[in-house]
mmCIF file of C-alpha atoms in Angstrom:
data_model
loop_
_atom_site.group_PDB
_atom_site.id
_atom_site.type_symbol
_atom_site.label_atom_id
_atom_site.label_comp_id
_atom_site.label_asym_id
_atom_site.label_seq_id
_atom_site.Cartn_x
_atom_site.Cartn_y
_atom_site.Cartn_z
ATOM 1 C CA UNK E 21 31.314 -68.925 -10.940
ATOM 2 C CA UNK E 22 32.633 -72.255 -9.378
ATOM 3 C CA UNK E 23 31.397 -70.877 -5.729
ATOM 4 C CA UNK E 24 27.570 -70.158 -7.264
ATOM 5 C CA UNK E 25 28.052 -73.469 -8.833
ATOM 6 C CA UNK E 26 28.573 -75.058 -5.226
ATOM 7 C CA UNK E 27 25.820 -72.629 -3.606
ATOM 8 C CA UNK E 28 28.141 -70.144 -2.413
ATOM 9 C CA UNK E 29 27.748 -66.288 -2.534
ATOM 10 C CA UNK E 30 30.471 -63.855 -3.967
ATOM 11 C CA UNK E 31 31.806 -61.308 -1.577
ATOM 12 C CA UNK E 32 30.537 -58.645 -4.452
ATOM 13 C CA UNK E 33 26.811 -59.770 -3.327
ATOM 14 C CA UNK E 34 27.138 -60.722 0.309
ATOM 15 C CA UNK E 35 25.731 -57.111 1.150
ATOM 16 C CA UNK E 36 22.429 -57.904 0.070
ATOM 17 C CA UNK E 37 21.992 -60.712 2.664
ATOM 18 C CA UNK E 38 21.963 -60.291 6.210
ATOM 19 C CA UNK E 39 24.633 -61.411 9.209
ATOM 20 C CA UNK E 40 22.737 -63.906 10.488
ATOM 21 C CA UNK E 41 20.517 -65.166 7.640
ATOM 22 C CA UNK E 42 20.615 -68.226 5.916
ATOM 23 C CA UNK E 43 19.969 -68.096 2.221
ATOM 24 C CA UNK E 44 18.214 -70.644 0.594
ATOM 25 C CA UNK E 45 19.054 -71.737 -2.950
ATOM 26 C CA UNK E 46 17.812 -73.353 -5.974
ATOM 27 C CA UNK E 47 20.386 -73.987 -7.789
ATOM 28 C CA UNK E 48 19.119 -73.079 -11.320
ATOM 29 C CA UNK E 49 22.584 -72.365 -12.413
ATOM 30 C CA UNK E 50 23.983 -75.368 -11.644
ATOM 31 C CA UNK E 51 21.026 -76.982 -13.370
ATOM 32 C CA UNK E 52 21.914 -75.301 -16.751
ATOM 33 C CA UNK E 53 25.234 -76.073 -16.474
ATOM 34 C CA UNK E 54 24.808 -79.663 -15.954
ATOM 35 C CA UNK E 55 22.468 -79.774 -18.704
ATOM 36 C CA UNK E 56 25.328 -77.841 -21.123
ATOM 37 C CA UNK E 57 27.797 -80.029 -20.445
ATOM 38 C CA UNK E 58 25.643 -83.369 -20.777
ATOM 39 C CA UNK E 59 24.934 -81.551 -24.731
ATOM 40 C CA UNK E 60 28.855 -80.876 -25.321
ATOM 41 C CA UNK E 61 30.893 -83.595 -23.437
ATOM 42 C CA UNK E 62 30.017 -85.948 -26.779
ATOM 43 C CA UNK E 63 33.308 -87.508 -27.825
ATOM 44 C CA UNK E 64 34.068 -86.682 -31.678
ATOM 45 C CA UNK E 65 33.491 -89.575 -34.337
ATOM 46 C CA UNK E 66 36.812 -89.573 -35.651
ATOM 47 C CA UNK E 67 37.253 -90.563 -39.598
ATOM 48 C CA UNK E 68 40.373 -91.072 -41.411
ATOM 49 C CA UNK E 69 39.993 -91.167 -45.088
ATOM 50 C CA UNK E 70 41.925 -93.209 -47.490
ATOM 51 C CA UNK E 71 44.193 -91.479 -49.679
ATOM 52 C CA UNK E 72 42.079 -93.055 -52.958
ATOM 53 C CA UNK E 73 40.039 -96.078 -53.063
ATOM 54 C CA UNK E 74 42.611 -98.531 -53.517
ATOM 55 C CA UNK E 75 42.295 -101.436 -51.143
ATOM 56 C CA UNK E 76 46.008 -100.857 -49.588
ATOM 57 C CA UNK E 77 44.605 -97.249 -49.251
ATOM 58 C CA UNK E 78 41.658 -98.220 -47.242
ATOM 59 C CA UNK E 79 43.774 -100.608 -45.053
ATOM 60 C CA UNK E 80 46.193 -97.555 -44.481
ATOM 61 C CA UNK E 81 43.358 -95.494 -42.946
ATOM 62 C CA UNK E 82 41.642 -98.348 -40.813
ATOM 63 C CA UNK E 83 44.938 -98.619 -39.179
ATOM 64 C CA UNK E 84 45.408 -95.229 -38.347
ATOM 65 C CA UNK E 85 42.198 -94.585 -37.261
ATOM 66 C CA UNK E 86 42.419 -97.487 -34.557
ATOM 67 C CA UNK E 87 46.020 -96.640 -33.520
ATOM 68 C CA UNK E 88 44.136 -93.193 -32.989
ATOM 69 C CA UNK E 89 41.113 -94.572 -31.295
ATOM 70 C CA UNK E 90 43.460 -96.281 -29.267
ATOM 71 C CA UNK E 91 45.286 -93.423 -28.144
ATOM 72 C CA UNK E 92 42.090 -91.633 -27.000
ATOM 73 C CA UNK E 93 41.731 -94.758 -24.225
ATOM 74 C CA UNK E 94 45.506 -95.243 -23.156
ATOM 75 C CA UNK E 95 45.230 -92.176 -20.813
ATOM 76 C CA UNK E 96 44.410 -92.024 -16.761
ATOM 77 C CA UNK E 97 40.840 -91.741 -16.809
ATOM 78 C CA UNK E 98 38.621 -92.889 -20.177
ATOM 79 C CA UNK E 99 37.854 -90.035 -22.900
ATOM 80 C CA UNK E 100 34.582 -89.793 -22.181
ATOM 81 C CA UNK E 101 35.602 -88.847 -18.574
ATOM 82 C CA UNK E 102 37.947 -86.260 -19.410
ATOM 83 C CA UNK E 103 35.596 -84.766 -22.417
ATOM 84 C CA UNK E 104 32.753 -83.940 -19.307
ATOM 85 C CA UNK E 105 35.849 -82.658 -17.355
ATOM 86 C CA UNK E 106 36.290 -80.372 -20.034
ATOM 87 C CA UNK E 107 32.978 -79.490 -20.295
ATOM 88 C CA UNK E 108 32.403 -79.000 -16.941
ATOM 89 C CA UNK E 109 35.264 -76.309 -16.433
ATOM 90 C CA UNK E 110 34.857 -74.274 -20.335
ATOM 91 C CA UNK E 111 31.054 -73.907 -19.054
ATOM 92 C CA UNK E 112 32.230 -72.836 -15.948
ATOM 93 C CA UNK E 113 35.544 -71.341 -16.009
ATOM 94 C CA UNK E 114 35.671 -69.996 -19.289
ATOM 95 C CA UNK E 115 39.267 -72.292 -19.659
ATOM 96 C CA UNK E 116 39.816 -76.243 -20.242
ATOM 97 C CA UNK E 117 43.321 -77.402 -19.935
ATOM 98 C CA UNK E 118 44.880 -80.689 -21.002
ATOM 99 C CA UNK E 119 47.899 -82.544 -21.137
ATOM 100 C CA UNK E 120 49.223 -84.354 -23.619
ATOM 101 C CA UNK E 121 52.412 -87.221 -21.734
ATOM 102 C CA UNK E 122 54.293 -89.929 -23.307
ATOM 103 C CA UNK E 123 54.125 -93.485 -22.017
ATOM 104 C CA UNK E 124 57.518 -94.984 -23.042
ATOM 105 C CA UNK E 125 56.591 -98.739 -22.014
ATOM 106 C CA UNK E 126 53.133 -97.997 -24.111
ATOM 107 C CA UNK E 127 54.632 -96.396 -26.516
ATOM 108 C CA UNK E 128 51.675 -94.110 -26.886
ATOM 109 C CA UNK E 129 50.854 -90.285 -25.633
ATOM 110 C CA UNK E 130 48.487 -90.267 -22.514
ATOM 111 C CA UNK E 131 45.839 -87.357 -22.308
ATOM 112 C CA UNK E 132 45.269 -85.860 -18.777
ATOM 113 C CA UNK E 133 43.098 -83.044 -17.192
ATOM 114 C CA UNK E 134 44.156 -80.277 -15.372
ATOM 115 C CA UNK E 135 42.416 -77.541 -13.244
ATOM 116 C CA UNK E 136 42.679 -74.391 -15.271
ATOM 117 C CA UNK E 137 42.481 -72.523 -11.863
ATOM 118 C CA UNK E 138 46.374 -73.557 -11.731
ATOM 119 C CA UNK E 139 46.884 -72.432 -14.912
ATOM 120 C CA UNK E 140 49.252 -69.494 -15.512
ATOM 121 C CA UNK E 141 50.235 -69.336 -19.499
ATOM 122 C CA UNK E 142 52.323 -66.598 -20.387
ATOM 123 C CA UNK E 143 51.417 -63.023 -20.219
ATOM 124 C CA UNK E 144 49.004 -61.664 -23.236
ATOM 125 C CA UNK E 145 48.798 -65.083 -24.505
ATOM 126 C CA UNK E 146 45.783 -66.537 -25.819
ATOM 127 C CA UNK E 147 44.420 -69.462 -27.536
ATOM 128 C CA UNK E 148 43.364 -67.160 -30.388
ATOM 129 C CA UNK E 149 46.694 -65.436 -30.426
ATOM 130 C CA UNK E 150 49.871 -65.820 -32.968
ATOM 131 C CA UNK E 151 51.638 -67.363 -30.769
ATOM 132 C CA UNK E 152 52.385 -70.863 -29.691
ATOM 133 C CA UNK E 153 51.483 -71.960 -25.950
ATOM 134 C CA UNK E 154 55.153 -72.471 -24.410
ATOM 135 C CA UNK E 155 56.583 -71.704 -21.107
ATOM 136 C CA UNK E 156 53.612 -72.251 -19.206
ATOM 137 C CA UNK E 157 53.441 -72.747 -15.767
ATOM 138 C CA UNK E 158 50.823 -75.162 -12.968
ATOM 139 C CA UNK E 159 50.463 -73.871 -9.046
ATOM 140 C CA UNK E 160 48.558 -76.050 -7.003
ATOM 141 C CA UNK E 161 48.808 -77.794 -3.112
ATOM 142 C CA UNK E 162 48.419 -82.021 -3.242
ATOM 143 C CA UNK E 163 48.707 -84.011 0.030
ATOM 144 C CA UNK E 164 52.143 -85.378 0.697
ATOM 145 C CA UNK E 165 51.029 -89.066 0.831
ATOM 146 C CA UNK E 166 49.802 -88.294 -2.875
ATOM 147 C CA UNK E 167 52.775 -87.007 -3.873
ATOM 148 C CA UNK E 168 54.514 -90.093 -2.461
ATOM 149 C CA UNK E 169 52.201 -92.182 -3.973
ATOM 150 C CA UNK E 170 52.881 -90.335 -7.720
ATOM 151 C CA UNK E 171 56.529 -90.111 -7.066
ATOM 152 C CA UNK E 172 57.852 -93.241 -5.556
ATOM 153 C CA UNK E 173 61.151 -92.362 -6.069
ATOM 154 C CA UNK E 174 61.823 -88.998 -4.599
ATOM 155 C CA UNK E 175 63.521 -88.793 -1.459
ATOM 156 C CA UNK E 176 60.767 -86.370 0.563
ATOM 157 C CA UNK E 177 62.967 -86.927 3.749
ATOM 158 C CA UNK E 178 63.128 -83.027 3.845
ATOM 159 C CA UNK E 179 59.637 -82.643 5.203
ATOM 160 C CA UNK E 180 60.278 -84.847 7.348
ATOM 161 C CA UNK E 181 62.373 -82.567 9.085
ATOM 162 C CA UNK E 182 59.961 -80.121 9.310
ATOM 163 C CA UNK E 183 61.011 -78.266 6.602
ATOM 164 C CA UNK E 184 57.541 -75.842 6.841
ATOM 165 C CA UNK E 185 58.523 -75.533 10.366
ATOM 166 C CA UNK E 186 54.844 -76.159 12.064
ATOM 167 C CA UNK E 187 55.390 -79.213 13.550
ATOM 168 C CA UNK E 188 56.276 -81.717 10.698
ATOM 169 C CA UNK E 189 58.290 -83.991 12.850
ATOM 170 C CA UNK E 190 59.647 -87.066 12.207
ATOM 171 C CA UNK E 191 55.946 -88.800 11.682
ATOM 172 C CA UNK E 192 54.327 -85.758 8.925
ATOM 173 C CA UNK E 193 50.825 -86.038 8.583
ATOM 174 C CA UNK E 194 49.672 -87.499 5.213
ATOM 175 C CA UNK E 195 47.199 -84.933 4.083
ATOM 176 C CA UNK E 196 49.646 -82.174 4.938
ATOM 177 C CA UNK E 197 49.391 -79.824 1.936
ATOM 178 C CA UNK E 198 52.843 -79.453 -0.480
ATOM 179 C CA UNK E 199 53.008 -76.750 -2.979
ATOM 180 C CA UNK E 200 53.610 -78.173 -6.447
ATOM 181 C CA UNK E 201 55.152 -76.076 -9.272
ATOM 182 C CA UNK E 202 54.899 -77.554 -13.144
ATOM 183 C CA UNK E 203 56.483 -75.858 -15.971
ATOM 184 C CA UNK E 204 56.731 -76.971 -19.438
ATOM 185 C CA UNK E 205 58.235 -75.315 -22.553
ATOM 186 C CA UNK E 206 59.900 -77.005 -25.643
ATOM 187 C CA UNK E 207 63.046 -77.197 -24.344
ATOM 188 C CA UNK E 208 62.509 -78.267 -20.289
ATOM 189 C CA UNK E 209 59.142 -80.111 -18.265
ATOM 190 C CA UNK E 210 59.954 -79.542 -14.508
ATOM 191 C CA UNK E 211 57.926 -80.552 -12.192
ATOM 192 C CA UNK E 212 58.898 -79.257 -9.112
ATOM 193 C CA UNK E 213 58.099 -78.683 -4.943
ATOM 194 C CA UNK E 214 57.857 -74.730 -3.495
ATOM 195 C CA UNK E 215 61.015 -75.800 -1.392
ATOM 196 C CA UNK E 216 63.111 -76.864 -4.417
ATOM 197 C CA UNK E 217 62.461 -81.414 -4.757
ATOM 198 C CA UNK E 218 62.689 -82.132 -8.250
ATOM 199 C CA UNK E 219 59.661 -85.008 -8.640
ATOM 200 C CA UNK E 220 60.656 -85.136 -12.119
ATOM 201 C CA UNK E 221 62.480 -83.327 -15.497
ATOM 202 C CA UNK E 222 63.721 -83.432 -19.116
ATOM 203 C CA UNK E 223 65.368 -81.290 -20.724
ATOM 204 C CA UNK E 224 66.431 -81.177 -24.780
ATOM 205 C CA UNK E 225 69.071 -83.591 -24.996
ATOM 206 C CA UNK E 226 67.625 -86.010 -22.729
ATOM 207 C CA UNK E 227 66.789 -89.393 -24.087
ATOM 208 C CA UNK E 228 63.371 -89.259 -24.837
ATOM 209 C CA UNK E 229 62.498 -85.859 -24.720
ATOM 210 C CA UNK E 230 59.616 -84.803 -26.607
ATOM 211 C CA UNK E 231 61.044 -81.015 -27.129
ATOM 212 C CA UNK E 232 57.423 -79.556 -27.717
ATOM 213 C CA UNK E 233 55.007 -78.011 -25.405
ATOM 214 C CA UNK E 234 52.432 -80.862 -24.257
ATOM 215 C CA UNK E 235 49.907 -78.393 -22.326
ATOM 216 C CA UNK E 236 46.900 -77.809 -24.529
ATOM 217 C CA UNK E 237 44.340 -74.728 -23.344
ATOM 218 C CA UNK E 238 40.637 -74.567 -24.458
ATOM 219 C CA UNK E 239 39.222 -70.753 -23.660
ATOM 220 C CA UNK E 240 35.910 -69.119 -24.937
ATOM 221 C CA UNK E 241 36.823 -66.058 -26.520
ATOM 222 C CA UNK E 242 35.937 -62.891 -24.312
ATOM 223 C CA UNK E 243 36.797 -60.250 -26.852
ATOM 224 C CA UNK E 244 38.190 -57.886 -24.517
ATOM 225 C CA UNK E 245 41.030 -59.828 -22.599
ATOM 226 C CA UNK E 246 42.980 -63.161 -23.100
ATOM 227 C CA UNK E 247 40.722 -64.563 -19.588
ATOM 228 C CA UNK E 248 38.154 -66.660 -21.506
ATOM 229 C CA UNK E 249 33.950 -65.732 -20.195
ATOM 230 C CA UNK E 250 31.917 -68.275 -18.698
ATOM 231 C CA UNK E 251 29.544 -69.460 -20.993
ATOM 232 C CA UNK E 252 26.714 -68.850 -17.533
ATOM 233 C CA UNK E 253 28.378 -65.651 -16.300
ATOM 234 C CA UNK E 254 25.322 -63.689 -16.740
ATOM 235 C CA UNK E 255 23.326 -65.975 -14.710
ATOM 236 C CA UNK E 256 25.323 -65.246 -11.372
ATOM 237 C CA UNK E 257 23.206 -61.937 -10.853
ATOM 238 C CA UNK E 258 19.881 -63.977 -11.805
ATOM 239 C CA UNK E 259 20.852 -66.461 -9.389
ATOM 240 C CA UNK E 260 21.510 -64.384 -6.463
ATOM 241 C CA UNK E 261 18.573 -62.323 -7.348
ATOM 242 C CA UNK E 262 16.584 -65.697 -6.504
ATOM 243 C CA UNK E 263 18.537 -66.839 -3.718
ATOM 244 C CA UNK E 264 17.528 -63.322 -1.816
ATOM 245 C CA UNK E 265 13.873 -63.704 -2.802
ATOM 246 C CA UNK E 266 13.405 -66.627 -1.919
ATOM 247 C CA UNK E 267 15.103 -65.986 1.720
ATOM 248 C CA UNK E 268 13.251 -63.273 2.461
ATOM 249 C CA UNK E 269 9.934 -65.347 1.261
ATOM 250 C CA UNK E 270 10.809 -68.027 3.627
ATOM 251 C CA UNK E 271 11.601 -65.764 6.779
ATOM 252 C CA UNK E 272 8.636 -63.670 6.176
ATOM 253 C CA UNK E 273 6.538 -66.517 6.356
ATOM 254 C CA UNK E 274 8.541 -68.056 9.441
ATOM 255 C CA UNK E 275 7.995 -65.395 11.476
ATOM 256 C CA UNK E 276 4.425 -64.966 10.201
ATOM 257 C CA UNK E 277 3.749 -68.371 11.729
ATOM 258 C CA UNK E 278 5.676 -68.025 14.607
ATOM 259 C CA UNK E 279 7.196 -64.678 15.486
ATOM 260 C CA UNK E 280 8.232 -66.125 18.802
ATOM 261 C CA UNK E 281 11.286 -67.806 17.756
ATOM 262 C CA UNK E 282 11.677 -64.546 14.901
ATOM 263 C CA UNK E 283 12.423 -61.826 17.731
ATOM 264 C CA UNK E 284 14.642 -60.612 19.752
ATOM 265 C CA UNK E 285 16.248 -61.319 22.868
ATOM 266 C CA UNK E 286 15.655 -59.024 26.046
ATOM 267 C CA UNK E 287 18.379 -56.663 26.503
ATOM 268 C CA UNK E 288 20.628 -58.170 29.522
ATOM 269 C CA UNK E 289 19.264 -61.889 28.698
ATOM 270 C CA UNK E 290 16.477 -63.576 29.169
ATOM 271 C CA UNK E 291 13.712 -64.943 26.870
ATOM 272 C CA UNK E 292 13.198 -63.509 23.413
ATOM 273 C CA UNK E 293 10.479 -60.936 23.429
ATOM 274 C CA UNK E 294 7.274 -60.899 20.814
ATOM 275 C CA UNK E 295 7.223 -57.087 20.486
ATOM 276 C CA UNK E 296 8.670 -53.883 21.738
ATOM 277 C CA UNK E 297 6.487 -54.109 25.084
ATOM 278 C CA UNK E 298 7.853 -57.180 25.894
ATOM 279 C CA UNK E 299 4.499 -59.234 25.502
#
């Protein structure tokens, strides 16, 4: 889905193009799907009620409904960002992931978005399921100069040493990808490098430690596995069925116009020939 999306073609459907052609594409998938998640990236109107209509009760709920408003803005990115985020990968991916993290100097939770392409919950489970999301996991690559940049105070002196041994050095290049691993359950977050740098932990005990599970997965419901279904999924045929019409429509009329440039080359080189007697 996200390589239709971004005009490429699945290796399922690459057999019904040719080697050297070019297919042409309008994009009416990615035109829906913008469309979708314009309709269903609306942030919710949130309403606390009063516990009765006493004035004290009414005060009660006004301030619990700004601390919450409040909350929804103390994140990264604003909420109306990360509801289109959302949107954007449910449509696409059939999956949304976020993640809830405390700001101790705030004193407030933060809300942040990850790719559910990274995501790797734990075997069978589901949102729709029994049982609670814990022990999850997060695999992704992020440049090193990134990683500095989130994690000032790591020591990442190891790949400078040329720890993947390809060359590293002494001077690593920034953009040089490091493998990331995140795992949070109720009793440990770890966030961790492939080669074993702790960039950061808590464990139950530790001052401060939340001790619940802060990842929070959005699926569609399939029916017949835990992987959610793209809400477009049945367009991907559709769209391919449209990208190879309309290639064909444009070469046919290409070479119509000018079947020069549309034929073959001489055996041994040479200039292309128009037809089979060379002429």
């Amino acid at each position: 889905m996200v390589g239709v999306w971004n005009d490429i073609i699945p290796p399922r459907h690459t057999k019904y193009f040719t080697r050297n052609e070019i297919p042409h594409s309008i994009n009416q998938l990615r035109t829906a799907h913008e469309d979708l998640v314009g309709m269903t990236a609306k942030p919710f109107a949130l309403n606390v009620r009063p516990r009765n209509s006493s004035d004290t009760a009414k005060k009660e709920a006004a301030k619990v409904e700004n601390v919450c408003l409040s909350f929804n803005e103390a994140g990264t990115m604003a909420h109306e960002t990360l509801k289109k985020l959302e949107a954007h990968w449910l449509l696409l991916t059939g999956e949304a992931v976020r993640i809830v993290l405390p700001d101790f100097e705030g004193k407030t939770p933060t809300f942040h978005f990850k790719d559910p392409r990274t995501h790797y919950p734990p075997p069978g489970w589901a949102p729709w399921t029994v049982a609670p999301l814990d022990g999850t996991m997060f695999c992704y690559s992020e440049p090193l100069a990134l990683l500095k940049l989130k994690y000032p105070d790591v020591d990442f002196r190891k790949y400078e040493k040329s720890a993947y041994g390809d060359g590293w050095g002494s001077n690593p290049e920034p953009n040089k990808p490091v493998e990331v691993i995140e795992y949070y359950s109720r009793e440990s977050w770890i966030v961790c490098t492939r080669e074993g740098i702790t960039l950061s932990r808590s464990d139950t005990g530790d001052p401060g430690h939340p001790g619940v599970c802060p990842v929070v997965s959005m699926t569609s419901y399939d029916g017949v596995g835990t992987k959610g279904r793209p809400a477009l999924a049945d367009l991907v045929g559709l769209q391919i069925a449209n990208m190879r019409v309309l290639s064909q429509t444009l070469e046919g009329v290409d070479k119509n116009l000018d079947p020069y440039y549309f034929s073959d080359p001489i055996e041994g080189g040479g200039s292309p020939k128009r037809n089979k007697w060379n002429i």
